[in-house]
């Protein structure tokens, strides 16, 4: 099979569109992830509640958003939910960010719930024995320990969300995949635009992975802060005791 001559000049002609696509993709991913972590924390705590009126709504929410395709959720929110509530569309960015946030929150809820449940029950009992209310013990004793165990799966969710954000192109979002589709349609060529999109997603994923790796090391139990060597020291050791 003969491969066509690669023409990346067409990519250069649409460089502004690809740059904008990168910013839109990053914006949707970061907003969706931060909102999803906050929502996931509330839902995860709700699924641990012994009160049925708190537990069951959280459970059904998580089951719905984990059990239905993200693409369907995006279309429902953009074409049905937002126009029904506000009477008109609020644009692809609001719809996309909302869909990603709600979906990410459901997955993060399970990560956070599992992280909290992985902590020994004796930790909560120790906090309560010191006179801490349950909420205070959860905040200062359980969550800091659980967070160390949540970092790897939460990092994986960030990477997954970055790639899943490409689904917002179905509502005409000007993200990276949309830029590739525009160039492919303009030149009727598919190798160059989609290879470029793949490379850009790979670069973004690589950067996010490096950040996540640093955070994992930073919050690991074996982490020891590096100390810079001092050229001049005026402490007691430098004075010879």
mmCIF file of C-alpha atoms in Angstrom:
data_model
loop_
_atom_site.group_PDB
_atom_site.id
_atom_site.type_symbol
_atom_site.label_atom_id
_atom_site.label_comp_id
_atom_site.label_asym_id
_atom_site.label_seq_id
_atom_site.Cartn_x
_atom_site.Cartn_y
_atom_site.Cartn_z
ATOM 1 C CA UNK A 1 0.000 0.000 0.000
ATOM 2 C CA UNK A 2 1.376 3.361 -1.011
ATOM 3 C CA UNK A 3 1.212 6.065 1.618
ATOM 4 C CA UNK A 4 0.432 9.599 0.415
ATOM 5 C CA UNK A 5 2.979 12.369 0.617
ATOM 6 C CA UNK A 6 2.702 13.999 4.027
ATOM 7 C CA UNK A 7 1.795 17.685 3.807
ATOM 8 C CA UNK A 8 2.098 19.428 7.113
ATOM 9 C CA UNK A 9 1.897 22.839 5.477
ATOM 10 C CA UNK A 10 -1.866 22.567 5.757
ATOM 11 C CA UNK A 11 -1.487 22.192 9.524
ATOM 12 C CA UNK A 12 0.584 25.363 9.623
ATOM 13 C CA UNK A 13 -2.127 27.214 7.711
ATOM 14 C CA UNK A 14 -4.599 26.312 10.453
ATOM 15 C CA UNK A 15 -2.217 26.668 13.397
ATOM 16 C CA UNK A 16 -4.438 29.246 15.125
ATOM 17 C CA UNK A 17 -7.322 26.772 15.058
ATOM 18 C CA UNK A 18 -5.183 24.050 16.630
ATOM 19 C CA UNK A 19 -3.856 26.447 19.287
ATOM 20 C CA UNK A 20 -7.392 27.449 20.158
ATOM 21 C CA UNK A 21 -8.337 23.778 20.252
ATOM 22 C CA UNK A 22 -5.587 23.098 22.786
ATOM 23 C CA UNK A 23 -6.843 25.866 25.077
ATOM 24 C CA UNK A 24 -10.462 24.710 24.777
ATOM 25 C CA UNK A 25 -9.458 21.122 25.519
ATOM 26 C CA UNK A 26 -7.390 22.175 28.545
ATOM 27 C CA UNK A 27 -10.147 24.466 29.805
ATOM 28 C CA UNK A 28 -12.828 21.791 29.567
ATOM 29 C CA UNK A 29 -10.563 19.184 31.154
ATOM 30 C CA UNK A 30 -9.412 21.292 34.113
ATOM 31 C CA UNK A 31 -12.841 22.753 34.863
ATOM 32 C CA UNK A 32 -14.450 19.344 34.569
ATOM 33 C CA UNK A 33 -11.818 17.723 36.768
ATOM 34 C CA UNK A 34 -11.740 20.305 39.558
ATOM 35 C CA UNK A 35 -15.531 20.401 39.690
ATOM 36 C CA UNK A 36 -15.598 16.621 39.507
ATOM 37 C CA UNK A 37 -13.260 16.266 42.487
ATOM 38 C CA UNK A 38 -15.406 18.594 44.604
ATOM 39 C CA UNK A 39 -18.603 16.857 43.519
ATOM 40 C CA UNK A 40 -17.002 13.454 43.956
ATOM 41 C CA UNK A 41 -16.003 14.284 47.515
ATOM 42 C CA UNK A 42 -19.593 15.191 48.378
ATOM 43 C CA UNK A 43 -20.997 12.131 46.634
ATOM 44 C CA UNK A 44 -18.382 9.821 48.124
ATOM 45 C CA UNK A 45 -19.149 11.076 51.611
ATOM 46 C CA UNK A 46 -22.842 10.744 50.831
ATOM 47 C CA UNK A 47 -22.430 7.094 49.864
ATOM 48 C CA UNK A 48 -20.829 6.478 53.251
ATOM 49 C CA UNK A 49 -23.718 8.103 55.100
ATOM 50 C CA UNK A 50 -26.031 5.922 57.157
ATOM 51 C CA UNK A 51 -28.932 8.259 56.407
ATOM 52 C CA UNK A 52 -30.998 6.773 53.590
ATOM 53 C CA UNK A 53 -32.175 10.150 52.276
ATOM 54 C CA UNK A 54 -28.513 11.044 51.672
ATOM 55 C CA UNK A 55 -27.198 7.622 50.632
ATOM 56 C CA UNK A 56 -29.734 6.655 47.974
ATOM 57 C CA UNK A 57 -29.704 9.892 45.910
ATOM 58 C CA UNK A 58 -25.906 9.727 45.838
ATOM 59 C CA UNK A 59 -25.989 6.039 44.908
ATOM 60 C CA UNK A 60 -28.494 6.533 42.068
ATOM 61 C CA UNK A 61 -26.545 9.517 40.749
ATOM 62 C CA UNK A 62 -23.307 7.541 40.610
ATOM 63 C CA UNK A 63 -25.025 4.532 39.065
ATOM 64 C CA UNK A 64 -26.596 6.667 36.339
ATOM 65 C CA UNK A 65 -23.501 8.576 35.283
ATOM 66 C CA UNK A 66 -21.239 5.517 35.491
ATOM 67 C CA UNK A 67 -23.740 3.312 33.690
ATOM 68 C CA UNK A 68 -24.541 5.537 30.699
ATOM 69 C CA UNK A 69 -22.196 6.682 27.904
ATOM 70 C CA UNK A 70 -20.603 10.104 28.293
ATOM 71 C CA UNK A 71 -21.577 10.913 24.702
ATOM 72 C CA UNK A 72 -25.253 10.441 25.541
ATOM 73 C CA UNK A 73 -24.861 12.601 28.646
ATOM 74 C CA UNK A 74 -23.303 15.411 26.598
ATOM 75 C CA UNK A 75 -26.169 15.341 24.096
ATOM 76 C CA UNK A 76 -28.810 15.204 26.818
ATOM 77 C CA UNK A 77 -27.322 18.163 28.656
ATOM 78 C CA UNK A 78 -26.677 20.275 25.550
ATOM 79 C CA UNK A 79 -29.863 19.550 23.610
ATOM 80 C CA UNK A 80 -32.390 18.841 26.364
ATOM 81 C CA UNK A 81 -31.434 19.839 29.916
ATOM 82 C CA UNK A 82 -29.970 23.302 29.437
ATOM 83 C CA UNK A 83 -32.548 24.497 26.833
ATOM 84 C CA UNK A 84 -35.339 23.243 29.104
ATOM 85 C CA UNK A 85 -33.988 24.960 32.224
ATOM 86 C CA UNK A 86 -32.753 28.214 30.654
ATOM 87 C CA UNK A 87 -34.930 28.387 27.544
ATOM 88 C CA UNK A 88 -31.922 28.499 25.235
ATOM 89 C CA UNK A 89 -28.501 26.985 24.676
ATOM 90 C CA UNK A 90 -25.647 28.452 26.721
ATOM 91 C CA UNK A 91 -22.989 27.375 24.228
ATOM 92 C CA UNK A 92 -20.823 24.336 23.778
ATOM 93 C CA UNK A 93 -18.362 25.264 26.526
ATOM 94 C CA UNK A 94 -20.955 25.429 29.299
ATOM 95 C CA UNK A 95 -22.622 22.224 28.129
ATOM 96 C CA UNK A 96 -19.327 20.398 27.721
ATOM 97 C CA UNK A 97 -17.901 21.541 31.048
ATOM 98 C CA UNK A 98 -21.115 20.616 32.859
ATOM 99 C CA UNK A 99 -21.270 17.156 31.289
ATOM 100 C CA UNK A 100 -17.620 16.426 32.029
ATOM 101 C CA UNK A 101 -17.997 17.684 35.607
ATOM 102 C CA UNK A 102 -21.059 15.552 36.326
ATOM 103 C CA UNK A 103 -19.505 12.461 34.757
ATOM 104 C CA UNK A 104 -16.136 12.952 36.448
ATOM 105 C CA UNK A 105 -17.853 13.503 39.794
ATOM 106 C CA UNK A 106 -19.470 10.065 39.609
ATOM 107 C CA UNK A 107 -16.179 8.285 38.981
ATOM 108 C CA UNK A 108 -14.317 10.326 41.588
ATOM 109 C CA UNK A 109 -17.041 9.513 44.112
ATOM 110 C CA UNK A 110 -16.173 5.829 43.913
ATOM 111 C CA UNK A 111 -12.453 6.583 44.160
ATOM 112 C CA UNK A 112 -12.952 8.747 47.233
ATOM 113 C CA UNK A 113 -15.380 6.304 48.851
ATOM 114 C CA UNK A 114 -12.956 3.425 48.362
ATOM 115 C CA UNK A 115 -10.061 5.521 49.646
ATOM 116 C CA UNK A 116 -11.903 6.432 52.838
ATOM 117 C CA UNK A 117 -13.044 2.865 53.443
ATOM 118 C CA UNK A 118 -9.469 1.620 53.014
ATOM 119 C CA UNK A 119 -8.435 3.423 56.213
ATOM 120 C CA UNK A 120 -8.608 1.244 59.310
ATOM 121 C CA UNK A 121 -11.609 1.865 61.541
ATOM 122 C CA UNK A 122 -9.273 2.290 64.463
ATOM 123 C CA UNK A 123 -8.152 5.633 63.057
ATOM 124 C CA UNK A 124 -11.644 7.085 63.446
ATOM 125 C CA UNK A 125 -11.975 5.561 66.893
ATOM 126 C CA UNK A 126 -8.637 7.090 67.897
ATOM 127 C CA UNK A 127 -9.785 10.515 66.777
ATOM 128 C CA UNK A 128 -13.086 10.182 68.616
ATOM 129 C CA UNK A 129 -11.282 9.048 71.760
ATOM 130 C CA UNK A 130 -9.384 12.359 71.678
ATOM 131 C CA UNK A 131 -12.668 14.219 71.802
ATOM 132 C CA UNK A 132 -12.939 15.038 68.096
ATOM 133 C CA UNK A 133 -16.421 15.167 66.574
ATOM 134 C CA UNK A 134 -16.904 12.725 63.727
ATOM 135 C CA UNK A 135 -16.678 15.464 61.075
ATOM 136 C CA UNK A 136 -13.463 16.861 62.530
ATOM 137 C CA UNK A 137 -11.908 13.399 62.783
ATOM 138 C CA UNK A 138 -12.857 12.727 59.167
ATOM 139 C CA UNK A 139 -11.284 15.991 58.039
ATOM 140 C CA UNK A 140 -8.042 15.885 60.004
ATOM 141 C CA UNK A 141 -7.436 12.162 60.551
ATOM 142 C CA UNK A 142 -9.102 10.068 57.832
ATOM 143 C CA UNK A 143 -9.034 12.244 54.712
ATOM 144 C CA UNK A 144 -5.294 13.139 54.844
ATOM 145 C CA UNK A 145 -4.409 9.444 55.041
ATOM 146 C CA UNK A 146 -6.955 8.434 52.419
ATOM 147 C CA UNK A 147 -5.785 11.142 50.025
ATOM 148 C CA UNK A 148 -2.383 9.483 49.692
ATOM 149 C CA UNK A 149 -4.105 6.360 48.445
ATOM 150 C CA UNK A 150 -6.473 8.303 46.182
ATOM 151 C CA UNK A 151 -3.762 10.153 44.262
ATOM 152 C CA UNK A 152 -2.960 7.409 41.685
ATOM 153 C CA UNK A 153 -6.589 6.646 40.697
ATOM 154 C CA UNK A 154 -7.489 10.346 40.740
ATOM 155 C CA UNK A 155 -4.543 10.962 38.419
ATOM 156 C CA UNK A 156 -5.763 8.234 36.092
ATOM 157 C CA UNK A 157 -9.181 9.867 36.039
ATOM 158 C CA UNK A 158 -7.591 13.162 34.966
ATOM 159 C CA UNK A 159 -5.865 11.457 32.032
ATOM 160 C CA UNK A 160 -9.087 9.676 31.071
ATOM 161 C CA UNK A 161 -11.031 12.928 31.245
ATOM 162 C CA UNK A 162 -8.505 14.680 29.001
ATOM 163 C CA UNK A 163 -9.075 12.088 26.294
ATOM 164 C CA UNK A 164 -12.831 11.876 26.869
ATOM 165 C CA UNK A 165 -13.104 15.639 26.388
ATOM 166 C CA UNK A 166 -12.764 14.982 22.655
ATOM 167 C CA UNK A 167 -16.392 13.793 22.710
ATOM 168 C CA UNK A 168 -17.604 17.395 23.023
ATOM 169 C CA UNK A 169 -16.833 17.797 19.330
ATOM 170 C CA UNK A 170 -20.304 16.323 18.659
ATOM 171 C CA UNK A 171 -21.815 19.603 19.903
ATOM 172 C CA UNK A 172 -19.494 21.660 17.661
ATOM 173 C CA UNK A 173 -16.997 22.492 20.398
ATOM 174 C CA UNK A 174 -13.833 24.093 19.027
ATOM 175 C CA UNK A 175 -11.539 21.564 20.670
ATOM 176 C CA UNK A 176 -8.553 19.706 19.236
ATOM 177 C CA UNK A 177 -10.591 17.052 17.460
ATOM 178 C CA UNK A 178 -12.792 19.729 15.902
ATOM 179 C CA UNK A 179 -9.688 21.438 14.510
ATOM 180 C CA UNK A 180 -8.626 18.165 12.927
ATOM 181 C CA UNK A 181 -12.061 17.664 11.386
ATOM 182 C CA UNK A 182 -12.025 21.168 9.914
ATOM 183 C CA UNK A 183 -8.641 20.659 8.263
ATOM 184 C CA UNK A 184 -9.635 17.214 6.996
ATOM 185 C CA UNK A 185 -12.778 18.663 5.455
ATOM 186 C CA UNK A 186 -10.975 21.622 3.901
ATOM 187 C CA UNK A 187 -8.308 19.538 2.146
ATOM 188 C CA UNK A 188 -10.060 16.164 1.895
ATOM 189 C CA UNK A 189 -6.944 14.647 3.490
ATOM 190 C CA UNK A 190 -6.995 12.666 6.714
ATOM 191 C CA UNK A 191 -3.470 11.528 7.574
ATOM 192 C CA UNK A 192 -2.035 14.936 8.445
ATOM 193 C CA UNK A 193 -4.850 16.431 10.571
ATOM 194 C CA UNK A 194 -5.574 13.341 12.628
ATOM 195 C CA UNK A 195 -1.903 12.482 13.130
ATOM 196 C CA UNK A 196 -1.449 16.049 14.377
ATOM 197 C CA UNK A 197 -4.423 15.696 16.732
ATOM 198 C CA UNK A 198 -3.053 12.399 18.051
ATOM 199 C CA UNK A 199 0.404 13.896 18.633
ATOM 200 C CA UNK A 200 -1.032 16.907 20.459
ATOM 201 C CA UNK A 201 -3.156 14.698 22.709
ATOM 202 C CA UNK A 202 -0.089 12.546 23.349
ATOM 203 C CA UNK A 203 1.931 15.609 24.369
ATOM 204 C CA UNK A 204 -0.807 16.831 26.708
ATOM 205 C CA UNK A 205 -1.133 13.371 28.218
ATOM 206 C CA UNK A 206 2.634 13.197 28.702
ATOM 207 C CA UNK A 207 2.692 16.552 30.506
ATOM 208 C CA UNK A 208 -0.214 15.586 32.745
ATOM 209 C CA UNK A 209 1.424 12.228 33.487
ATOM 210 C CA UNK A 210 4.633 13.956 34.608
ATOM 211 C CA UNK A 211 2.662 16.250 36.916
ATOM 212 C CA UNK A 212 0.732 13.323 38.355
ATOM 213 C CA UNK A 213 3.950 11.352 38.899
ATOM 214 C CA UNK A 214 5.419 14.289 40.827
ATOM 215 C CA UNK A 215 2.295 14.587 42.969
ATOM 216 C CA UNK A 216 2.347 10.837 43.683
ATOM 217 C CA UNK A 217 5.962 11.043 44.825
ATOM 218 C CA UNK A 218 5.272 14.199 46.825
ATOM 219 C CA UNK A 219 2.479 12.552 48.804
ATOM 220 C CA UNK A 220 4.031 9.109 49.118
ATOM 221 C CA UNK A 221 5.007 7.894 52.584
ATOM 222 C CA UNK A 222 8.643 7.543 51.526
ATOM 223 C CA UNK A 223 8.980 11.115 50.227
ATOM 224 C CA UNK A 224 11.926 13.047 51.632
ATOM 225 C CA UNK A 225 12.292 16.704 50.575
ATOM 226 C CA UNK A 226 15.551 17.394 48.822
ATOM 227 C CA UNK A 227 17.852 19.850 50.576
ATOM 228 C CA UNK A 228 19.918 22.287 48.611
ATOM 229 C CA UNK A 229 23.578 22.400 49.413
ATOM 230 C CA UNK A 230 24.615 25.701 50.941
ATOM 231 C CA UNK A 231 27.728 27.401 49.706
ATOM 232 C CA UNK A 232 28.051 29.512 52.816
ATOM 233 C CA UNK A 233 26.788 28.339 56.166
ATOM 234 C CA UNK A 234 26.674 30.518 59.221
ATOM 235 C CA UNK A 235 25.284 27.948 61.603
ATOM 236 C CA UNK A 236 27.025 26.435 64.601
ATOM 237 C CA UNK A 237 28.382 23.546 62.531
ATOM 238 C CA UNK A 238 30.190 25.973 60.239
ATOM 239 C CA UNK A 239 31.758 27.667 63.195
ATOM 240 C CA UNK A 240 33.157 24.389 64.354
ATOM 241 C CA UNK A 241 30.779 23.997 67.267
#
